[in-house]
Amino acid sequence: QVQLVESGGGLVQPGGSLRLSCAASGNIFSIVAMGWYRQAPGTERRLVAVMPSGGSTNYADSVKGRFTVSRDNANDAVYLQMNSLKPEDTAVYYCNALLSEGTGRGAVRPGGPRNYWGQGTQVNVSS
């Protein structure tokens, strides 16, 4: 089974910074994309940033210029550097990976890439 484990959330004052980390583990054959979503109370889960394995990184307009997503492909990890945080950034942040699982014998599991989610990490921006 593939698992995504996040870390790095917490409480920060407006204007501050936080760095979120997420590591994928399990029988991973290939990763199509990794990124971050967030969900504030009473709202839907929304894209923050996604970094495909080939292609351009995509950011939500609300975080452009403040957040930076990066990946460590050797360790199947993704990071989110969040600067100039605002109260409206308060949410549960979820790591996401679109990937194909392996069979454990060097082949890809049938069915195509699937979405996997981390457990979520709370980010609170408040004075």
mmCIF file of N, CA and C in Angstrom:
data_model
loop_
_atom_site.group_PDB
_atom_site.id
_atom_site.type_symbol
_atom_site.label_atom_id
_atom_site.label_comp_id
_atom_site.label_asym_id
_atom_site.label_seq_id
_atom_site.Cartn_x
_atom_site.Cartn_y
_atom_site.Cartn_z
ATOM 1 N N GLN A 1 0.833 -1.195 0.000
ATOM 2 C CA GLN A 1 0.000 0.000 0.000
ATOM 3 C C GLN A 1 0.869 1.247 0.000
ATOM 4 N N VAL A 2 0.422 2.229 -0.746
ATOM 5 C CA VAL A 2 1.131 3.505 -0.792
ATOM 6 C C VAL A 2 0.604 4.397 0.325
ATOM 7 N N GLN A 3 1.502 5.077 0.993
ATOM 8 C CA GLN A 3 1.134 6.024 2.038
ATOM 9 C C GLN A 3 1.841 7.340 1.807
ATOM 10 N N LEU A 4 1.156 8.424 2.157
ATOM 11 C CA LEU A 4 1.735 9.755 2.138
ATOM 12 C C LEU A 4 1.709 10.277 3.568
ATOM 13 N N VAL A 5 2.849 10.714 4.059
ATOM 14 C CA VAL A 5 2.947 11.208 5.425
ATOM 15 C C VAL A 5 3.447 12.640 5.387
ATOM 16 N N GLU A 6 2.652 13.522 6.000
ATOM 17 C CA GLU A 6 2.958 14.949 5.995
ATOM 18 C C GLU A 6 3.515 15.376 7.345
ATOM 19 N N SER A 7 4.213 16.503 7.318
ATOM 20 C CA SER A 7 4.678 17.122 8.554
ATOM 21 C C SER A 7 4.918 18.604 8.292
ATOM 22 N N GLY A 8 4.981 19.391 9.366
ATOM 23 C CA GLY A 8 5.395 20.771 9.242
ATOM 24 C C GLY A 8 4.323 21.815 9.500
ATOM 25 N N GLY A 9 3.093 21.416 9.782
ATOM 26 C CA GLY A 9 2.068 22.403 10.066
ATOM 27 C C GLY A 9 2.258 23.036 11.428
ATOM 28 N N GLY A 10 1.401 24.001 11.737
ATOM 29 C CA GLY A 10 1.479 24.643 13.039
ATOM 30 C C GLY A 10 0.860 26.017 13.035
ATOM 31 N N LEU A 11 1.176 26.770 14.079
ATOM 32 C CA LEU A 11 0.657 28.123 14.260
ATOM 33 C C LEU A 11 1.751 29.123 13.916
ATOM 34 N N VAL A 12 1.412 30.114 13.120
ATOM 35 C CA VAL A 12 2.375 31.131 12.725
ATOM 36 C C VAL A 12 1.662 32.477 12.658
ATOM 37 N N GLN A 13 2.382 33.530 12.921
ATOM 38 C CA GLN A 13 1.811 34.878 12.840
ATOM 39 C C GLN A 13 1.717 35.337 11.385
ATOM 40 N N PRO A 14 0.807 36.228 11.095
ATOM 41 C CA PRO A 14 0.743 36.791 9.735
ATOM 42 C C PRO A 14 2.099 37.358 9.317
ATOM 43 N N GLY A 15 2.465 37.080 8.080
ATOM 44 C CA GLY A 15 3.763 37.492 7.570
ATOM 45 C C GLY A 15 4.855 36.475 7.782
ATOM 46 N N GLY A 16 4.571 35.447 8.559
ATOM 47 C CA GLY A 16 5.567 34.423 8.850
ATOM 48 C C GLY A 16 5.652 33.369 7.770
ATOM 49 N N SER A 17 6.479 32.354 8.049
ATOM 50 C CA SER A 17 6.736 31.284 7.082
ATOM 51 C C SER A 17 6.599 29.924 7.731
ATOM 52 N N LEU A 18 6.225 28.955 6.910
ATOM 53 C CA LEU A 18 6.195 27.545 7.308
ATOM 54 C C LEU A 18 6.626 26.717 6.109
ATOM 55 N N ARG A 19 7.166 25.552 6.415
ATOM 56 C CA ARG A 19 7.538 24.607 5.361
ATOM 57 C C ARG A 19 6.872 23.264 5.650
ATOM 58 N N LEU A 20 6.080 22.807 4.696
ATOM 59 C CA LEU A 20 5.424 21.511 4.804
ATOM 60 C C LEU A 20 6.224 20.469 4.031
ATOM 61 N N SER A 21 6.246 19.269 4.570
ATOM 62 C CA SER A 21 6.932 18.161 3.921
ATOM 63 C C SER A 21 5.976 16.986 3.777
ATOM 64 N N CYS A 22 6.213 16.203 2.732
ATOM 65 C CA CYS A 22 5.389 15.009 2.505
ATOM 66 C C CYS A 22 6.259 13.956 1.829
ATOM 67 N N ALA A 23 6.244 12.762 2.381
ATOM 68 C CA ALA A 23 7.003 11.657 1.800
ATOM 69 C C ALA A 23 6.065 10.517 1.445
ATOM 70 N N ALA A 24 6.212 10.006 0.249
ATOM 71 C CA ALA A 24 5.442 8.856 -0.202
ATOM 72 C C ALA A 24 6.251 7.589 0.008
ATOM 73 N N SER A 25 5.578 6.540 0.412
ATOM 74 C CA SER A 25 6.260 5.261 0.621
ATOM 75 C C SER A 25 5.353 4.130 0.151
ATOM 76 N N GLY A 26 5.954 2.974 -0.041
ATOM 77 C CA GLY A 26 5.210 1.820 -0.525
ATOM 78 C C GLY A 26 5.735 1.398 -1.875
ATOM 79 N N ASN A 27 4.937 0.592 -2.562
ATOM 80 C CA ASN A 27 5.360 0.049 -3.841
ATOM 81 C C ASN A 27 4.973 1.013 -4.960
ATOM 82 N N ILE A 28 5.833 1.992 -5.178
ATOM 83 C CA ILE A 28 5.584 3.041 -6.171
ATOM 84 C C ILE A 28 6.298 2.692 -7.457
ATOM 85 N N PHE A 29 5.557 2.633 -8.545
ATOM 86 C CA PHE A 29 6.161 2.344 -9.840
ATOM 87 C C PHE A 29 6.594 3.626 -10.526
ATOM 88 N N SER A 30 5.683 4.598 -10.581
ATOM 89 C CA SER A 30 6.021 5.893 -11.179
ATOM 90 C C SER A 30 5.076 6.954 -10.644
ATOM 91 N N ILE A 31 5.579 8.176 -10.581
ATOM 92 C CA ILE A 31 4.790 9.305 -10.086
ATOM 93 C C ILE A 31 4.514 10.259 -11.231
ATOM 94 N N VAL A 32 3.254 10.570 -11.431
ATOM 95 C CA VAL A 32 2.847 11.504 -12.472
ATOM 96 C C VAL A 32 2.985 12.941 -11.968
ATOM 97 N N ALA A 33 2.517 13.172 -10.753
ATOM 98 C CA ALA A 33 2.562 14.515 -10.180
ATOM 99 C C ALA A 33 2.442 14.426 -8.660
ATOM 100 N N MET A 34 2.974 15.421 -7.991
ATOM 101 C CA MET A 34 2.794 15.577 -6.544
ATOM 102 C C MET A 34 2.469 17.030 -6.264
ATOM 103 N N GLY A 35 1.710 17.244 -5.211
ATOM 104 C CA GLY A 35 1.362 18.613 -4.894
ATOM 105 C C GLY A 35 0.614 18.734 -3.588
ATOM 106 N N TRP A 36 -0.018 19.882 -3.431
ATOM 107 C CA TRP A 36 -0.694 20.228 -2.180
ATOM 108 C C TRP A 36 -2.073 20.825 -2.462
ATOM 109 N N TYR A 37 -3.016 20.448 -1.617
ATOM 110 C CA TYR A 37 -4.349 21.024 -1.599
ATOM 111 C C TYR A 37 -4.610 21.528 -0.190
ATOM 112 N N ARG A 38 -5.642 22.342 -0.045
ATOM 113 C CA ARG A 38 -6.026 22.791 1.289
ATOM 114 C C ARG A 38 -7.529 22.906 1.394
ATOM 115 N N GLN A 39 -7.994 22.795 2.643
ATOM 116 C CA GLN A 39 -9.423 22.862 2.907
ATOM 117 C C GLN A 39 -9.641 23.648 4.184
ATOM 118 N N ALA A 40 -10.308 24.784 4.027
ATOM 119 C CA ALA A 40 -10.693 25.595 5.174
ATOM 120 C C ALA A 40 -12.063 25.142 5.664
ATOM 121 N N PRO A 41 -12.414 25.431 6.916
ATOM 122 C CA PRO A 41 -13.723 25.004 7.441
ATOM 123 C C PRO A 41 -14.863 25.504 6.571
ATOM 124 N N GLY A 42 -15.778 24.604 6.220
ATOM 125 C CA GLY A 42 -16.955 24.972 5.447
ATOM 126 C C GLY A 42 -16.715 25.168 3.973
ATOM 127 N N THR A 43 -15.524 24.800 3.505
ATOM 128 C CA THR A 43 -15.225 24.971 2.078
ATOM 129 C C THR A 43 -14.775 23.648 1.472
ATOM 130 N N GLU A 44 -14.674 23.628 0.154
ATOM 131 C CA GLU A 44 -14.190 22.446 -0.540
ATOM 132 C C GLU A 44 -12.660 22.410 -0.530
ATOM 133 N N ARG A 45 -12.128 21.218 -0.714
ATOM 134 C CA ARG A 45 -10.686 21.067 -0.852
ATOM 135 C C ARG A 45 -10.275 21.675 -2.201
ATOM 136 N N ARG A 46 -9.233 22.500 -2.158
ATOM 137 C CA ARG A 46 -8.815 23.211 -3.375
ATOM 138 C C ARG A 46 -7.324 23.089 -3.601
ATOM 139 N N LEU A 47 -6.954 23.168 -4.852
ATOM 140 C CA LEU A 47 -5.563 23.083 -5.241
ATOM 141 C C LEU A 47 -4.775 24.265 -4.686
ATOM 142 N N VAL A 48 -3.587 23.983 -4.155
ATOM 143 C CA VAL A 48 -2.632 25.021 -3.789
ATOM 144 C C VAL A 48 -1.521 25.067 -4.831
ATOM 145 N N ALA A 49 -0.893 23.929 -5.066
ATOM 146 C CA ALA A 49 0.194 23.856 -6.042
ATOM 147 C C ALA A 49 0.388 22.403 -6.443
ATOM 148 N N VAL A 50 0.699 22.180 -7.705
ATOM 149 C CA VAL A 50 0.981 20.835 -8.196
ATOM 150 C C VAL A 50 2.198 20.894 -9.087
ATOM 151 N N MET A 51 3.058 19.874 -8.953
ATOM 152 C CA MET A 51 4.295 19.813 -9.717
ATOM 153 C C MET A 51 4.334 18.501 -10.474
ATOM 154 N N PRO A 52 4.039 18.517 -11.775
ATOM 155 C CA PRO A 52 4.097 17.286 -12.556
ATOM 156 C C PRO A 52 5.544 16.811 -12.704
ATOM 157 N N SER A 53 5.682 15.529 -12.988
ATOM 158 C CA SER A 53 7.021 14.994 -13.234
ATOM 159 C C SER A 53 7.586 15.527 -14.542
ATOM 160 N N GLY A 54 6.706 15.890 -15.463
ATOM 161 C CA GLY A 54 7.147 16.546 -16.689
ATOM 162 C C GLY A 54 6.148 17.620 -17.028
ATOM 163 N N GLY A 55 6.560 18.868 -17.051
ATOM 164 C CA GLY A 55 5.604 19.933 -17.289
ATOM 165 C C GLY A 55 5.749 21.057 -16.295
ATOM 166 N N SER A 56 4.898 22.038 -16.446
ATOM 167 C CA SER A 56 5.003 23.245 -15.635
ATOM 168 C C SER A 56 4.287 23.092 -14.306
ATOM 169 N N THR A 57 4.840 23.709 -13.298
ATOM 170 C CA THR A 57 4.205 23.772 -11.984
ATOM 171 C C THR A 57 3.020 24.717 -12.047
ATOM 172 N N ASN A 58 1.951 24.349 -11.338
ATOM 173 C CA ASN A 58 0.735 25.145 -11.349
ATOM 174 C C ASN A 58 0.415 25.586 -9.928
ATOM 175 N N TYR A 59 0.139 26.868 -9.749
ATOM 176 C CA TYR A 59 -0.198 27.432 -8.445
ATOM 177 C C TYR A 59 -1.587 28.061 -8.478
ATOM 178 N N ALA A 60 -2.266 28.013 -7.355
ATOM 179 C CA ALA A 60 -3.484 28.788 -7.194
ATOM 180 C C ALA A 60 -3.118 30.265 -7.224
ATOM 181 N N ASP A 61 -3.976 31.085 -7.807
ATOM 182 C CA ASP A 61 -3.680 32.518 -7.909
ATOM 183 C C ASP A 61 -3.424 33.141 -6.539
ATOM 184 N N SER A 62 -4.110 32.653 -5.537
ATOM 185 C CA SER A 62 -4.028 33.251 -4.206
ATOM 186 C C SER A 62 -2.673 33.032 -3.525
ATOM 187 N N VAL A 63 -1.866 32.106 -4.046
ATOM 188 C CA VAL A 63 -0.573 31.834 -3.401
ATOM 189 C C VAL A 63 0.619 32.155 -4.288
ATOM 190 N N LYS A 64 0.373 32.557 -5.521
ATOM 191 C CA LYS A 64 1.474 32.867 -6.426
ATOM 192 C C LYS A 64 2.361 33.962 -5.849
ATOM 193 N N GLY A 65 3.662 33.729 -5.936
ATOM 194 C CA GLY A 65 4.623 34.696 -5.419
ATOM 195 C C GLY A 65 4.915 34.542 -3.945
ATOM 196 N N ARG A 66 4.114 33.738 -3.239
ATOM 197 C CA ARG A 66 4.337 33.536 -1.792
ATOM 198 C C ARG A 66 4.707 32.088 -1.464
ATOM 199 N N PHE A 67 4.131 31.144 -2.193
ATOM 200 C CA PHE A 67 4.371 29.718 -1.931
ATOM 201 C C PHE A 67 5.244 29.147 -3.046
ATOM 202 N N THR A 68 6.076 28.184 -2.670
ATOM 203 C CA THR A 68 6.911 27.481 -3.638
ATOM 204 C C THR A 68 6.845 25.982 -3.371
ATOM 205 N N VAL A 69 6.490 25.225 -4.398
ATOM 206 C CA VAL A 69 6.464 23.769 -4.286
ATOM 207 C C VAL A 69 7.748 23.216 -4.901
ATOM 208 N N SER A 70 8.267 22.168 -4.278
ATOM 209 C CA SER A 70 9.465 21.519 -4.802
ATOM 210 C C SER A 70 9.369 20.019 -4.537
ATOM 211 N N ARG A 71 10.175 19.265 -5.278
ATOM 212 C CA ARG A 71 10.163 17.811 -5.125
ATOM 213 C C ARG A 71 11.566 17.267 -4.985
ATOM 214 N N ASP A 72 11.638 16.163 -4.267
ATOM 215 C CA ASP A 72 12.853 15.361 -4.184
ATOM 216 C C ASP A 72 12.502 14.029 -4.822
ATOM 217 N N ASN A 73 12.812 13.886 -6.098
ATOM 218 C CA ASN A 73 12.381 12.699 -6.824
ATOM 219 C C ASN A 73 13.057 11.424 -6.317
ATOM 220 N N ALA A 74 14.264 11.553 -5.830
ATOM 221 C CA ALA A 74 14.980 10.373 -5.342
ATOM 222 C C ALA A 74 14.304 9.767 -4.113
ATOM 223 N N ASN A 75 13.598 10.628 -3.365
ATOM 224 C CA ASN A 75 12.965 10.162 -2.131
ATOM 225 C C ASN A 75 11.444 10.234 -2.190
ATOM 226 N N ASP A 76 10.897 10.466 -3.381
ATOM 227 C CA ASP A 76 9.436 10.534 -3.556
ATOM 228 C C ASP A 76 8.815 11.488 -2.550
ATOM 229 N N ALA A 77 9.386 12.682 -2.469
ATOM 230 C CA ALA A 77 8.914 13.672 -1.499
ATOM 231 C C ALA A 77 8.531 14.967 -2.194
ATOM 232 N N VAL A 78 7.666 15.699 -1.541
ATOM 233 C CA VAL A 78 7.252 17.008 -2.040
ATOM 234 C C VAL A 78 7.201 17.961 -0.855
ATOM 235 N N TYR A 79 7.537 19.210 -1.127
ATOM 236 C CA TYR A 79 7.606 20.231 -0.084
ATOM 237 C C TYR A 79 6.802 21.455 -0.509
ATOM 238 N N LEU A 80 6.360 22.210 0.484
ATOM 239 C CA LEU A 80 5.672 23.467 0.220
ATOM 240 C C LEU A 80 6.246 24.517 1.145
ATOM 241 N N GLN A 81 6.983 25.440 0.571
ATOM 242 C CA GLN A 81 7.514 26.575 1.318
ATOM 243 C C GLN A 81 6.496 27.699 1.256
ATOM 244 N N MET A 82 6.001 28.111 2.408
ATOM 245 C CA MET A 82 4.963 29.125 2.473
ATOM 246 C C MET A 82 5.517 30.356 3.167
ATOM 247 N N ASN A 83 5.578 31.462 2.438
ATOM 248 C CA ASN A 83 6.073 32.729 2.964
ATOM 249 C C ASN A 83 4.958 33.767 2.962
ATOM 250 N N SER A 84 5.178 34.830 3.700
ATOM 251 C CA SER A 84 4.202 35.937 3.761
ATOM 252 C C SER A 84 2.794 35.395 4.021
ATOM 253 N N LEU A 85 2.684 34.540 5.009
ATOM 254 C CA LEU A 85 1.408 33.894 5.294
ATOM 255 C C LEU A 85 0.361 34.900 5.763
ATOM 256 N N LYS A 86 -0.883 34.627 5.365
ATOM 257 C CA LYS A 86 -2.019 35.477 5.698
ATOM 258 C C LYS A 86 -3.041 34.663 6.488
ATOM 259 N N PRO A 87 -3.893 35.313 7.249
ATOM 260 C CA PRO A 87 -4.933 34.566 7.976
ATOM 261 C C PRO A 87 -5.796 33.697 7.065
ATOM 262 N N GLU A 88 -6.012 34.154 5.838
ATOM 263 C CA GLU A 88 -6.835 33.367 4.908
ATOM 264 C C GLU A 88 -6.133 32.116 4.393
ATOM 265 N N ASP A 89 -4.865 31.938 4.736
ATOM 266 C CA ASP A 89 -4.169 30.691 4.406
ATOM 267 C C ASP A 89 -4.453 29.594 5.433
ATOM 268 N N THR A 90 -5.148 29.950 6.497
ATOM 269 C CA THR A 90 -5.489 28.963 7.521
ATOM 270 C C THR A 90 -6.358 27.864 6.929
ATOM 271 N N ALA A 91 -5.914 26.617 7.091
ATOM 272 C CA ALA A 91 -6.623 25.475 6.508
ATOM 273 C C ALA A 91 -5.907 24.199 6.919
ATOM 274 N N VAL A 92 -6.527 23.081 6.599
ATOM 275 C CA VAL A 92 -5.840 21.797 6.641
ATOM 276 C C VAL A 92 -5.208 21.583 5.269
ATOM 277 N N TYR A 93 -3.924 21.316 5.263
ATOM 278 C CA TYR A 93 -3.189 21.131 4.016
ATOM 279 C C TYR A 93 -2.974 19.637 3.784
ATOM 280 N N TYR A 94 -3.302 19.200 2.571
ATOM 281 C CA TYR A 94 -3.213 17.793 2.209
ATOM 282 C C TYR A 94 -2.189 17.599 1.096
ATOM 283 N N CYS A 95 -1.318 16.650 1.298
ATOM 284 C CA CYS A 95 -0.401 16.228 0.256
ATOM 285 C C CYS A 95 -1.141 15.304 -0.713
ATOM 286 N N ASN A 96 -0.830 15.432 -1.988
ATOM 287 C CA ASN A 96 -1.462 14.603 -3.012
ATOM 288 C C ASN A 96 -0.413 14.050 -3.961
ATOM 289 N N ALA A 97 -0.610 12.813 -4.354
ATOM 290 C CA ALA A 97 0.261 12.215 -5.372
ATOM 291 C C ALA A 97 -0.596 11.444 -6.362
ATOM 292 N N LEU A 98 -0.343 11.681 -7.624
ATOM 293 C CA LEU A 98 -0.953 10.894 -8.704
ATOM 294 C C LEU A 98 0.122 9.926 -9.173
ATOM 295 N N LEU A 99 -0.087 8.647 -8.906
ATOM 296 C CA LEU A 99 0.981 7.703 -9.179
ATOM 297 C C LEU A 99 0.438 6.316 -9.529
ATOM 298 N N SER A 100 1.347 5.519 -10.095
ATOM 299 C CA SER A 100 1.042 4.125 -10.392
ATOM 300 C C SER A 100 1.771 3.233 -9.406
ATOM 301 N N GLU A 101 1.068 2.278 -8.880
ATOM 302 C CA GLU A 101 1.696 1.309 -7.979
ATOM 303 C C GLU A 101 2.379 0.218 -8.777
ATOM 304 N N GLY A 102 3.404 -0.365 -8.176
ATOM 305 C CA GLY A 102 4.055 -1.514 -8.772
ATOM 306 C C GLY A 102 3.486 -2.804 -8.211
ATOM 307 N N THR A 103 3.802 -3.885 -8.879
ATOM 308 C CA THR A 103 3.328 -5.197 -8.436
ATOM 309 C C THR A 103 4.312 -5.857 -7.479
ATOM 310 N N GLY A 104 5.502 -5.251 -7.370
ATOM 311 C CA GLY A 104 6.541 -5.875 -6.553
ATOM 312 C C GLY A 104 7.435 -6.791 -7.354
ATOM 313 N N ARG A 105 7.128 -6.929 -8.626
ATOM 314 C CA ARG A 105 7.924 -7.778 -9.515
ATOM 315 C C ARG A 105 8.420 -6.999 -10.705
ATOM 316 N N GLY A 106 8.521 -5.652 -10.556
ATOM 317 C CA GLY A 106 9.053 -4.815 -11.613
ATOM 318 C C GLY A 106 8.034 -4.368 -12.633
ATOM 319 N N ALA A 107 6.762 -4.711 -12.433
ATOM 320 C CA ALA A 107 5.721 -4.316 -13.379
ATOM 321 C C ALA A 107 4.765 -3.344 -12.712
ATOM 322 N N VAL A 108 4.000 -2.650 -13.532
ATOM 323 C CA VAL A 108 3.032 -1.695 -13.017
ATOM 324 C C VAL A 108 1.704 -2.407 -12.773
ATOM 325 N N ARG A 109 1.057 -2.014 -11.680
ATOM 326 C CA ARG A 109 -0.254 -2.576 -11.380
ATOM 327 C C ARG A 109 -1.267 -2.042 -12.386
ATOM 328 N N PRO A 110 -2.138 -2.867 -12.958
ATOM 329 C CA PRO A 110 -3.118 -2.386 -13.952
ATOM 330 C C PRO A 110 -4.084 -1.379 -13.358
ATOM 331 N N GLY A 111 -4.644 -0.584 -14.227
ATOM 332 C CA GLY A 111 -5.682 0.348 -13.806
ATOM 333 C C GLY A 111 -5.293 1.803 -13.946
ATOM 334 N N GLY A 112 -4.032 2.059 -14.255
ATOM 335 C CA GLY A 112 -3.608 3.430 -14.464
ATOM 336 C C GLY A 112 -3.284 4.155 -13.178
ATOM 337 N N PRO A 113 -2.786 5.375 -13.269
ATOM 338 C CA PRO A 113 -2.450 6.154 -12.069
ATOM 339 C C PRO A 113 -3.677 6.454 -11.221
ATOM 340 N N ARG A 114 -3.448 6.498 -9.915
ATOM 341 C CA ARG A 114 -4.518 6.816 -8.965
ATOM 342 C C ARG A 114 -4.065 7.936 -8.057
ATOM 343 N N ASN A 115 -5.041 8.644 -7.494
ATOM 344 C CA ASN A 115 -4.757 9.709 -6.532
ATOM 345 C C ASN A 115 -4.611 9.139 -5.129
ATOM 346 N N TYR A 116 -3.580 9.605 -4.440
ATOM 347 C CA TYR A 116 -3.367 9.252 -3.044
ATOM 348 C C TYR A 116 -3.265 10.529 -2.226
ATOM 349 N N TRP A 117 -3.744 10.442 -0.981
ATOM 350 C CA TRP A 117 -3.795 11.622 -0.113
ATOM 351 C C TRP A 117 -3.103 11.353 1.216
ATOM 352 N N GLY A 118 -2.484 12.398 1.735
ATOM 353 C CA GLY A 118 -1.977 12.341 3.092
ATOM 354 C C GLY A 118 -3.100 12.565 4.092
ATOM 355 N N GLN A 119 -2.744 12.506 5.358
ATOM 356 C CA GLN A 119 -3.747 12.612 6.415
ATOM 357 C C GLN A 119 -4.126 14.060 6.702
ATOM 358 N N GLY A 120 -3.360 15.000 6.198
ATOM 359 C CA GLY A 120 -3.632 16.415 6.427
ATOM 360 C C GLY A 120 -2.839 16.974 7.586
ATOM 361 N N THR A 121 -2.421 18.218 7.454
ATOM 362 C CA THR A 121 -1.721 18.910 8.534
ATOM 363 C C THR A 121 -2.304 20.313 8.664
ATOM 364 N N GLN A 122 -2.575 20.709 9.898
ATOM 365 C CA GLN A 122 -3.250 21.983 10.150
ATOM 366 C C GLN A 122 -2.257 23.137 10.112
ATOM 367 N N VAL A 123 -2.629 24.175 9.395
ATOM 368 C CA VAL A 123 -1.867 25.421 9.373
ATOM 369 C C VAL A 123 -2.786 26.531 9.866
ATOM 370 N N ASN A 124 -2.360 27.208 10.920
ATOM 371 C CA ASN A 124 -3.110 28.321 11.485
ATOM 372 C C ASN A 124 -2.277 29.582 11.408
ATOM 373 N N VAL A 125 -2.821 30.609 10.767
ATOM 374 C CA VAL A 125 -2.129 31.892 10.655
ATOM 375 C C VAL A 125 -2.933 32.903 11.458
ATOM 376 N N SER A 126 -2.367 33.317 12.575
ATOM 377 C CA SER A 126 -3.110 34.191 13.482
ATOM 378 C C SER A 126 -2.143 34.944 14.384
ATOM 379 N N SER A 127 -2.546 36.156 14.748
ATOM 380 C CA SER A 127 -1.747 36.935 15.696
ATOM 381 C C SER A 127 -2.246 36.718 17.128
#
